[in-house]
Amino acid sequence: MTSLRLLATSIAITTAMSSAAFAQTTLTMWYHGAGNEVESNIVNQIISDFNASQSDWVVEIQSFPQAAYNDSVVAGALAGNLPDILDVDGPVMPNWAWSGYMQPLQIDEAKIANYLPGTKGVWNGELYSIGLWDAAISLVTRQSYLDELGLRTPTLAEPWTGEEFMDALAKAKASGNFDYALDLGTAWTGEWYPYAFSPFLQSFGGDIIDRSTYTSAEGVLNGDAAVAFGNWWQGLFEDGYAQATQDPADRDNGFNSGKYAFSWNGNWAALGTLDAYDDVLFLPAPDFGNGSKIGAASWQFGVSAASEHPEGASAFIEFALQDKYLAEFSNGIGLIPATASAAAMTENYKEGGPLAVFFDLSEAQALVRPVTPGYVVAAKVFEKALADIANGADVQDALDSAVDEIDADVAKNDNYGF
Amino acid sequence: MAQLSADNHGLRLVVRYTVLGLIALIFVFPLVFMLMSSLKPDAQLLSDTRSLRAFLPVGDISLDNYFDAFRRAPVGLFIFNSVIVTGVTVVLTLFICSAAAFAFVFVDWRGRDLVLTLILATLIVPFETIAIPLLLIASKLPWLGFDGLTYGWLNSYQVQIIPFVADGLTIFLFVQYFKDLPGELIEAARVEGASWWQVYRRVVIPLAGPVLATAAILKFLVMYNQYLWPLMVVQEERYRPVMVGLQYFFQLNRAWGEIMAYLSLITVPVLAFYLFLQRAFIASIASTGVKG
C-alpha cells in the first residue's frame, strides 16, 4: 500500500512538473547577426539568461546574415511566417510597421527615458522598436596631420565651419602627402549613402523629404539649400579631394595606411584605426550653416504583428534592456551603448575612454533619418542622385528627378497614411 | 618544300598553343587569385592586390583563414545542403525532362505541339516574376513526411528542389537532341515489341550521354548558385545553401581572407562535378560517335 502511495505521489509530481514544462510557451526570434561570432554569443547569452529567469517563455533564435535579413523578413511576412521577435534597422522600422509586419511594444517606457534618442523607434506616436546601441560617424584624422597642415582642432562646441573644412581639404591636397584628402567611403553603397551623406544635406538646410508633411520632397531636396549641397558634393570629386568610385580595399585600409588625410567613418571602424595610429582624432561633422549633423538609429528589437504572444516578446525585449547587456554589446562589437550608465561600464565609452567622444557626438548631433514608410524608397533615390552628381550629372536636374521619383512613390502609396 | 610545310605547321602549333595558353591563363587567374588570397592575412591580401604578388603564395602564408571561416559559419553544413539540393534536383531533372522530351519527340498525341510551345514560352519568363506567387503556393502546400501530414514547405529541402525539377530549357535541349536520333532505331524497337518505357530506358537514354552531361552541368550551376529562392523560403540555418551562407562573411569590417577561403571551399564541389562530367561527356561522344 505504501508502495502504491509512493508510486501515485511520484506520478502526480512528475505530471505536475511536466505540466509546468509544457506551460512554457516558445517565442521565436529572428536576428540579423549570423556570421558575427561575438554578437551572436551576446544575443545567445541574453536569451539563455531570459529563459532561465522565468518559467513562462522560451525564446528560440534563428540568425540571418545581415545582407539577407531584410529580404528574408519581407518574404516571411508574405508567406505568413514571421517570428514573435525580430530586429529591425531603425530607418526601416516605419515601413515594416506601416506594412503590418510589426506591432507596438508593450514595455514600460520609463525604462527607456534616458536612452539615446536614436535608439527609440517611434512611429505614429507609438514605440515599435528599441535599440541596445546606436552608431555614430565622425571625421577621422590624426593630430599630427592637423599640426602639419596648420589646422585648428575642432570641438563639439566649436566644430569646423564649411569654409574651414574646405580649407583643410585644400591644404591636405596641396601638401602632396596623400592620394586623396578625404575618404568618403563611396565604396560602400546602399544605406551608407543616406546614413552618412544626408546629414551634410541637412546641415546645408535641405533634407530627403519635407518632415513637416512627409508627403513631398519638393523644395527640400531640390531647393536652394539642396542645390548648394549638390554643388559642394560635386566639387569634392571635380576638385580631386575625394573619389566618386572607390576600391573597397581602400575603404577598409586606406586611411590606416596613410592614403587619406581625413576619413568619414563610423565608430564600428574606430578600434582598427586606434590600433594603426596613436594620435587619432574623431572630429565632429562640419557645420555648413544649419548645425553639425550625423545620422542616428541602428538595429533595434521589435515584436512582429504575427506574434500571438506580444506580452512575452515584449518581456524578452524589456529583459534585454539591462545596462550589463548594453555594455557587453559595446565591448564586443564597439557600438555606442544606449545609456550613459551603460557607457560608464564599458572600456571604450566610459569617461576618458578612447571612443567616449562618439557617445557625445551621438547625443549632441544625431538626427534620425526621415521617419516615414517611404524612407526605404527615398533612400535609394537619394543614393542614385548622389552617385549621379558625383559622376558629373547636372545638380539641379538630378535633384529634380529625385524629387519627382520620391513624390510619385508617396502618391502611389496614398501618402503612406500621412 | 616539305621542310617549309613542316616548319609552317610547327609555327602554327606554337602560335596556337601560345594563344590558347594565354586565354587559359586569363580564365585561371581569378581562381589562382582566390586560392592565393585565401592563404594570406587581410592586410597583406589588400596590399598584394596591386602587384603580381596577388597570384603568388608569398609572404605570411597559412591556413588561418580556413579555420576562421569554419568558426564564423557552419561551412560544412552549407556545402552539404547545396550538394544534396543540387544533386537531387539534377537527377530528378534529367529523368523528368528527358521523359517529357521523349514524349514530345517520339510519341504521337493530340496537342503535343501546343504543349511544347507553351513549355518553351516559359523560357522568356524570368524567375523573379513568379517568385512571389511560388512562395505563396509553397507556404501552403501539404507534405506527407515523418511527422505525418503537414502544411507549408518552408524550411525544407523539398521546397528548394521540387520547383526546379522541370524547366523549359532542359526539355528543349533534350527535344533537340532526340530529334537527331535515327527514327529507325525507335521503330525497330517498337516492331520488336518493346514498350515505350523500354524504348526510353534501353534505346534512347543510352544514346543520350552528351545531352545528359550538358543538361546536368547547366542545371548543376543554376542550382548550386541559387540565392534568391532559398533566401525567401529558408529561414532555418540547417537548410541554408552555400550562396546564402556567403553573406555570413560580409560584415561591416569585411574579412577578405575568410571570404576567399570560403569561396575556395565552395568551389571544390563545382570543379569536382565538372571534371567528373567532362570525362563522362567525352566517353559519351566516343561511344555514340559511330551512330552516323
XYZ file of N, CA and C in Angstrom, chain A residues 238-418:
543
model
N 35.168 66.792 -58.396
C 35.757 67.542 -59.515
C 37.089 68.178 -59.125
N 37.189 68.599 -57.861
C 38.434 69.231 -57.421
C 39.466 68.218 -56.921
N 39.115 66.954 -57.019
C 40.103 65.915 -56.688
C 40.321 65.692 -55.202
N 39.356 66.091 -54.378
C 39.513 65.850 -52.938
C 39.112 64.413 -52.549
N 38.179 63.844 -53.298
C 37.672 62.508 -52.952
C 37.388 61.730 -54.234
N 37.163 60.413 -54.071
C 36.905 59.547 -55.230
C 35.411 59.265 -55.355
N 34.890 59.447 -56.582
C 33.480 59.114 -56.811
C 33.273 57.609 -56.767
N 34.259 56.874 -57.243
C 34.227 55.416 -57.100
C 35.509 55.005 -56.395
N 35.357 54.100 -55.463
C 36.476 53.776 -54.588
C 36.665 52.264 -54.503
N 37.906 51.842 -54.470
C 38.235 50.436 -54.273
C 37.854 50.049 -52.834
N 37.079 48.977 -52.649
C 36.716 48.577 -51.281
C 37.929 48.383 -50.375
N 39.037 47.953 -50.965
C 40.243 47.753 -50.153
C 40.727 49.088 -49.583
N 40.562 50.170 -50.366
C 40.965 51.488 -49.875
C 40.050 51.944 -48.746
N 38.772 51.599 -48.862
C 37.860 51.957 -47.783
C 38.251 51.241 -46.496
N 38.604 49.975 -46.637
C 38.935 49.188 -45.448
C 40.264 49.615 -44.834
N 41.216 49.952 -45.684
C 42.581 50.087 -45.181
C 43.268 51.394 -45.573
N 42.587 52.215 -46.394
C 43.241 53.393 -46.963
C 43.716 54.408 -45.929
N 42.828 54.786 -45.016
C 43.225 55.786 -44.017
C 44.322 55.224 -43.113
N 44.162 53.960 -42.742
C 45.139 53.359 -41.824
C 46.498 53.154 -42.481
N 46.553 53.248 -43.820
C 47.856 53.116 -44.484
C 48.332 54.463 -45.037
N 47.699 55.562 -44.630
C 48.212 56.893 -44.955
C 47.800 57.459 -46.297
N 46.783 56.855 -46.944
C 46.381 57.362 -48.258
C 45.486 58.593 -48.178
N 44.813 58.741 -47.061
C 43.872 59.854 -46.907
C 44.232 60.681 -45.672
N 43.955 61.973 -45.739
C 44.176 62.823 -44.567
C 42.985 62.747 -43.611
N 41.791 62.603 -44.185
C 40.554 62.548 -43.383
C 39.698 61.377 -43.865
N 38.982 60.782 -42.936
C 38.080 59.685 -43.300
C 36.728 59.902 -42.622
N 35.671 59.830 -43.404
C 34.300 59.958 -42.872
C 33.841 58.545 -42.574
N 33.902 58.157 -41.302
C 33.676 56.741 -40.989
C 32.981 56.586 -39.638
N 32.471 55.387 -39.425
C 31.664 55.130 -38.235
C 32.471 54.601 -37.066
N 31.825 54.600 -35.900
C 32.517 54.153 -34.693
C 32.885 52.671 -34.748
N 32.198 51.893 -35.606
C 32.492 50.469 -35.694
C 33.891 50.226 -36.291
N 34.428 51.223 -37.004
C 35.765 51.056 -37.589
C 36.837 51.724 -36.736
N 36.411 52.344 -35.626
C 37.331 53.192 -34.864
C 38.441 52.410 -34.169
N 38.101 51.215 -33.668
C 39.118 50.466 -32.922
C 40.294 50.083 -33.826
N 39.995 49.736 -35.084
C 41.063 49.405 -36.036
C 41.967 50.598 -36.276
N 41.383 51.779 -36.351
C 42.184 52.990 -36.577
C 43.040 53.307 -35.352
N 42.471 53.090 -34.167
C 43.252 53.320 -32.942
C 44.442 52.367 -32.866
N 44.276 51.165 -33.442
C 45.400 50.226 -33.474
C 46.489 50.714 -34.429
N 46.054 51.401 -35.501
C 47.011 51.811 -36.530
C 47.828 53.037 -36.115
N 47.214 53.968 -35.391
C 47.897 55.218 -35.021
C 47.684 55.516 -33.538
N 48.599 56.273 -32.981
C 48.439 56.620 -31.565
C 47.987 58.066 -31.362
N 47.685 58.778 -32.458
C 47.233 60.167 -32.284
C 45.942 60.429 -33.069
N 45.042 59.430 -33.040
C 43.802 59.530 -33.814
C 42.840 60.531 -33.175
N 42.163 61.298 -34.031
C 41.128 62.228 -33.567
C 39.802 61.862 -34.225
N 38.731 61.890 -33.450
C 37.394 61.683 -34.008
C 36.664 63.021 -33.908
N 36.604 63.715 -35.018
C 36.105 65.092 -35.013
C 34.615 65.164 -35.340
N 33.943 66.194 -34.830
C 32.515 66.365 -35.174
C 32.353 66.750 -36.643
N 31.145 66.516 -37.154
C 30.868 66.883 -38.545
C 30.984 68.388 -38.712
N 31.450 68.845 -39.877
C 31.498 70.290 -40.113
C 30.090 70.883 -40.167
N 30.005 72.164 -39.845
C 28.719 72.861 -39.838
C 28.616 73.710 -41.109
N 27.678 73.348 -41.973
C 27.519 74.077 -43.232
C 26.460 75.171 -43.129
N 26.100 75.529 -41.936
C 25.192 76.658 -41.767
C 23.980 76.371 -40.907
N 23.619 75.086 -40.809
C 22.437 74.728 -40.020
C 22.771 73.723 -38.923
N 23.973 73.829 -38.411
C 24.400 72.938 -37.339
C 25.081 71.690 -37.877
N 25.929 71.106 -37.037
C 26.581 69.841 -37.403
C 25.585 68.708 -37.229
N 25.541 67.826 -38.220
C 24.576 66.711 -38.143
C 25.297 65.394 -38.443
N 24.861 64.349 -37.756
C 25.251 62.987 -38.134
C 24.011 62.099 -38.059
N 24.081 60.960 -38.717
C 22.939 60.042 -38.737
C 22.772 59.334 -37.404
N 21.607 58.746 -37.221
C 21.341 58.002 -35.986
C 20.439 56.819 -36.296
N 20.297 55.967 -35.306
C 19.448 54.769 -35.338
C 20.160 53.604 -36.011
N 20.273 52.552 -35.229
C 20.886 51.326 -35.733
C 19.873 50.191 -35.577
N 20.356 49.001 -35.327
C 19.437 47.860 -35.214
C 18.695 47.893 -33.886
N 17.416 47.544 -33.941
C 16.560 47.603 -32.754
C 15.674 46.359 -32.679
N 15.210 46.057 -31.477
C 14.310 44.914 -31.287
C 12.847 45.361 -31.387
N 12.020 44.506 -31.973
C 10.596 44.793 -32.050
C 9.790 43.500 -32.020
N 8.479 43.644 -32.026
C 7.582 42.480 -31.980
C 6.817 42.405 -33.301
N 6.796 41.229 -33.888
C 6.111 41.107 -35.182
C 4.602 41.140 -34.989
N 3.917 41.613 -36.011
C 2.455 41.680 -35.940
C 1.847 40.285 -35.869
N 2.614 39.286 -36.335
C 2.088 37.918 -36.344
C 2.167 37.265 -34.974
N 2.876 37.886 -34.050
C 3.063 37.248 -32.744
C 1.743 37.128 -31.992
N 1.491 35.919 -31.502
C 0.293 35.709 -30.667
C 0.612 35.937 -29.198
N 1.878 36.236 -28.925
C 2.292 36.440 -27.534
C 3.108 37.722 -27.404
N 2.500 38.869 -27.760
C 3.280 40.118 -27.705
C 3.759 40.447 -26.299
N 3.007 39.977 -25.278
C 3.435 40.273 -23.910
C 4.729 39.520 -23.592
N 4.845 38.295 -24.111
C 6.077 37.518 -23.901
C 7.241 38.117 -24.676
N 6.949 38.488 -25.926
C 8.001 39.082 -26.759
C 8.493 40.387 -26.142
N 7.557 41.194 -25.656
C 7.940 42.460 -25.022
C 8.699 42.213 -23.727
N 8.313 41.148 -23.019
C 9.014 40.823 -21.765
C 10.474 40.502 -22.061
N 10.702 39.785 -23.153
C 12.087 39.468 -23.515
C 12.868 40.750 -23.839
N 12.242 41.613 -24.628
C 12.938 42.853 -25.025
C 13.243 43.706 -23.797
N 12.263 43.775 -22.908
C 12.475 44.553 -21.682
C 13.614 43.947 -20.856
N 13.671 42.623 -20.846
C 14.750 41.940 -20.119
C 16.118 42.293 -20.714
N 16.140 42.423 -22.048
C 17.423 42.700 -22.713
C 17.926 44.115 -22.448
N 17.025 44.988 -21.977
C 17.397 46.392 -21.777
C 18.114 46.615 -20.445
N 19.049 45.769 -20.152
C 19.807 45.925 -18.912
C 21.178 46.501 -19.256
N 21.637 47.392 -18.411
C 22.920 48.047 -18.699
C 24.039 47.050 -18.949
N 24.001 45.920 -18.240
C 25.113 44.971 -18.409
C 25.136 44.408 -19.830
N 23.949 44.230 -20.425
C 23.926 43.725 -21.810
C 24.321 44.837 -22.793
N 23.865 46.051 -22.512
C 24.252 47.176 -23.366
C 25.775 47.309 -23.375
N 26.365 47.158 -22.178
C 27.820 47.275 -22.057
C 28.522 46.118 -22.758
N 27.941 44.916 -22.627
C 28.558 43.749 -23.280
C 28.578 43.912 -24.791
N 27.461 44.370 -25.344
C 27.421 44.608 -26.791
C 28.473 45.635 -27.192
N 28.563 46.681 -26.412
C 29.512 47.744 -26.738
C 30.943 47.223 -26.682
N 31.255 46.489 -25.625
C 32.618 45.943 -25.522
C 32.889 44.935 -26.629
N 31.843 44.202 -27.001
C 32.034 43.149 -28.001
C 32.155 43.660 -29.415
N 31.270 44.573 -29.811
C 31.262 44.969 -31.223
C 31.503 46.464 -31.416
N 31.855 47.156 -30.346
C 32.333 48.531 -30.487
C 31.252 49.584 -30.658
N 29.965 49.203 -30.517
C 28.912 50.191 -30.748
C 28.632 51.018 -29.481
N 27.883 52.091 -29.677
C 27.664 53.039 -28.578
C 26.530 52.544 -27.686
N 26.768 52.344 -26.390
C 25.691 51.896 -25.500
C 24.568 52.929 -25.475
N 23.339 52.438 -25.297
C 22.184 53.327 -25.391
C 22.052 54.268 -24.202
N 22.708 53.946 -23.080
C 22.577 54.809 -21.899
C 23.949 55.238 -21.391
N 23.944 56.373 -20.684
C 25.200 56.871 -20.108
C 25.693 55.915 -19.027
N 24.749 55.327 -18.266
C 25.165 54.417 -17.190
C 25.820 53.164 -17.759
N 25.327 52.692 -18.909
C 25.970 51.535 -19.551
C 27.311 51.954 -20.136
N 27.357 53.162 -20.683
C 28.624 53.642 -21.249
C 29.715 53.663 -20.180
N 29.307 54.033 -18.969
C 30.289 54.092 -17.883
C 30.846 52.714 -17.543
N 30.118 51.665 -17.930
C 30.576 50.298 -17.639
C 31.476 49.733 -18.741
N 31.677 50.497 -19.800
C 32.441 49.956 -20.934
C 33.879 50.457 -20.928
N 34.712 49.735 -21.635
C 36.117 50.111 -21.753
C 36.278 51.347 -22.630
N 35.511 51.390 -23.730
C 35.753 52.410 -24.750
C 34.947 53.688 -24.565
N 33.769 53.577 -23.939
C 32.877 54.735 -23.885
C 32.761 55.358 -22.499
N 33.460 54.789 -21.522
C 33.435 55.419 -20.185
C 34.162 56.755 -20.281
N 33.968 57.586 -19.283
C 34.589 58.912 -19.320
C 36.105 58.761 -19.489
N 36.625 59.422 -20.491
C 38.057 59.317 -20.762
C 38.412 58.145 -21.665
N 37.416 57.312 -22.006
C 37.667 56.165 -22.887
C 37.986 56.636 -24.304
N 38.653 55.774 -25.076
C 39.099 56.192 -26.408
C 37.965 56.540 -27.367
N 36.760 55.977 -27.131
C 35.645 56.250 -28.048
C 34.538 57.081 -27.385
N 34.808 57.602 -26.202
C 33.772 58.333 -25.465
C 33.206 59.478 -26.296
N 34.038 60.035 -27.156
C 33.590 61.153 -27.985
C 32.375 60.769 -28.834
N 32.271 59.488 -29.219
C 31.138 59.068 -30.059
C 29.814 59.157 -29.297
N 29.863 58.865 -27.996
C 28.638 58.986 -27.199
C 28.181 60.439 -27.201
N 29.158 61.348 -27.041
C 28.830 62.777 -27.026
C 28.318 63.217 -28.403
N 28.971 62.722 -29.450
C 28.535 63.078 -30.813
C 27.098 62.622 -31.038
N 26.838 61.385 -30.618
C 25.511 60.814 -30.826
C 24.454 61.620 -30.074
N 24.820 62.021 -28.859
C 23.872 62.746 -28.021
C 23.614 64.149 -28.575
N 24.667 64.785 -29.101
C 24.565 66.200 -29.472
C 24.158 66.431 -30.930
N 24.600 65.571 -31.852
C 24.442 65.889 -33.274
C 23.509 64.951 -34.032
N 23.117 63.848 -33.390
C 22.402 62.812 -34.140
C 21.022 63.286 -34.600
N 20.717 62.972 -35.833
C 19.395 63.266 -36.397
C 18.916 61.990 -37.089
N 17.786 61.457 -36.637
C 17.308 60.223 -37.260
C 16.917 60.504 -38.709
N 17.042 59.465 -39.527
C 16.627 59.621 -40.917
C 15.099 59.772 -40.966
N 14.567 60.327 -42.046
C 13.129 60.619 -42.080
C 12.275 59.441 -41.602
N 11.398 59.732 -40.642
C 10.595 58.664 -40.030
C 9.321 58.479 -40.841
N 9.456 57.764 -41.924
C 8.319 57.526 -42.809
C 8.480 56.186 -43.508
N 7.370 55.509 -43.786
C 7.469 54.246 -44.524
C 8.110 54.431 -45.895
N 8.000 55.633 -46.438
C 8.565 55.893 -47.758
C 10.067 56.040 -47.753
N 10.678 55.998 -46.566
C 12.128 56.201 -46.499
C 12.876 55.152 -47.310
N 12.410 53.911 -47.296
C 13.158 52.842 -47.971
C 13.294 53.135 -49.467
N 12.288 53.773 -50.043
C 12.368 54.154 -51.461
C 13.183 55.448 -51.597
N 12.875 56.430 -50.770
C 13.575 57.722 -50.842
C 15.074 57.542 -50.661
N 15.469 56.597 -49.799
C 16.894 56.374 -49.549
C 17.599 55.914 -50.826
N 16.954 55.021 -51.563
C 17.559 54.515 -52.813
C 17.624 55.623 -53.864
N 16.574 56.422 -53.921
C 16.546 57.537 -54.877
C 17.647 58.540 -54.535
N 17.791 58.819 -53.257
C 18.822 59.758 -52.799
C 20.217 59.228 -53.155
N 20.417 57.946 -52.931
C 21.720 57.339 -53.255
C 22.042 57.496 -54.738
N 21.052 57.231 -55.579
C 21.278 57.323 -57.032
C 21.594 58.767 -57.430
N 20.848 59.709 -56.854
C 21.081 61.116 -57.187
C 22.501 61.537 -56.806
N 22.936 61.113 -55.611
C 24.288 61.489 -55.181
C 25.366 60.852 -56.051
N 25.141 59.608 -56.432
C 26.122 58.937 -57.299
C 26.170 59.622 -58.659
N 24.994 59.993 -59.181
C 24.945 60.692 -60.473
C 25.672 62.033 -60.391
N 25.405 62.775 -59.336
C 26.043 64.096 -59.176
C 27.562 63.934 -59.031
N 27.959 62.929 -58.260
C 29.399 62.698 -58.087
C 30.068 62.393 -59.420
N 29.311 61.774 -60.318
C 29.880 61.401 -61.617
C 29.605 62.451 -62.692
N 29.190 63.656 -62.283
C 29.137 64.770 -63.224
C 27.759 65.175 -63.710
N 26.691 64.571 -63.195
C 25.343 64.952 -63.651
C 25.024 66.395 -63.234
N 24.139 67.034 -63.984
C 23.704 68.387 -63.615
C 22.981 68.317 -62.261
N 23.406 69.158 -61.324
C 22.915 69.055 -59.953
C 21.403 69.291 -59.877
N 20.949 70.395 -60.476
C 19.515 70.717 -60.387
C 18.673 69.622 -61.041
N 19.111 69.150 -62.217
C 18.353 68.092 -62.907
C 18.285 66.818 -62.064
N 19.437 66.442 -61.505
C 19.477 65.198 -60.725
C 18.559 65.294 -59.509
N 18.581 66.439 -58.841
C 17.742 66.601 -57.647
C 16.261 66.703 -58.012
N 15.960 67.391 -59.114
C 14.560 67.463 -59.567
C 14.019 66.062 -59.880
N 14.849 65.269 -60.560
C 14.415 63.903 -60.885
C 14.170 63.103 -59.611
N 15.067 63.290 -58.632
C 14.903 62.560 -57.366
C 13.600 62.962 -56.680
N 13.308 64.249 -56.695
C 12.052 64.730 -56.076
C 10.850 64.108 -56.786
N 10.887 64.105 -58.120
C 9.767 63.517 -58.872
C 9.555 62.063 -58.476
N 10.670 61.332 -58.371
C 10.563 59.908 -58.075
C 10.024 59.669 -56.665
N 10.526 60.438 -55.715
C 10.070 60.275 -54.322
C 8.590 60.666 -54.210
N 8.221 61.783 -54.820
C 6.820 62.236 -54.746
C 5.877 61.239 -55.421
N 6.329 60.668 -56.538
C 5.489 59.679 -57.230
C 5.274 58.461 -56.336
N 6.322 58.043 -55.651
C 6.183 56.876 -54.763
C 5.237 57.186 -53.610
N 5.371 58.378 -53.041
C 4.489 58.761 -51.923
C 3.033 58.791 -52.394
N 2.817 59.387 -53.581
C 1.446 59.473 -54.098
C 0.876 58.088 -54.379
N 1.732 57.226 -54.945
C 1.282 55.866 -55.284
C 0.852 55.094 -54.045
N 1.417 55.448 -52.916
C 1.092 54.737 -51.676
C 0.185 55.556 -50.755
N -0.650 56.396 -51.392
C -1.629 57.178 -50.620
C -0.991 57.951 -49.477
N 0.146 58.579 -49.779
C 0.865 59.406 -48.789
C 1.318 58.608 -47.568
N 1.367 57.311 -47.712
C 1.799 56.428 -46.609
C 1.015 56.717 -45.324
N -0.203 57.105 -45.494
C -1.050 57.312 -44.314
C -0.914 58.681 -43.677
N -0.067 59.571 -44.208
C 0.072 60.906 -43.609
C -1.086 61.809 -44.028
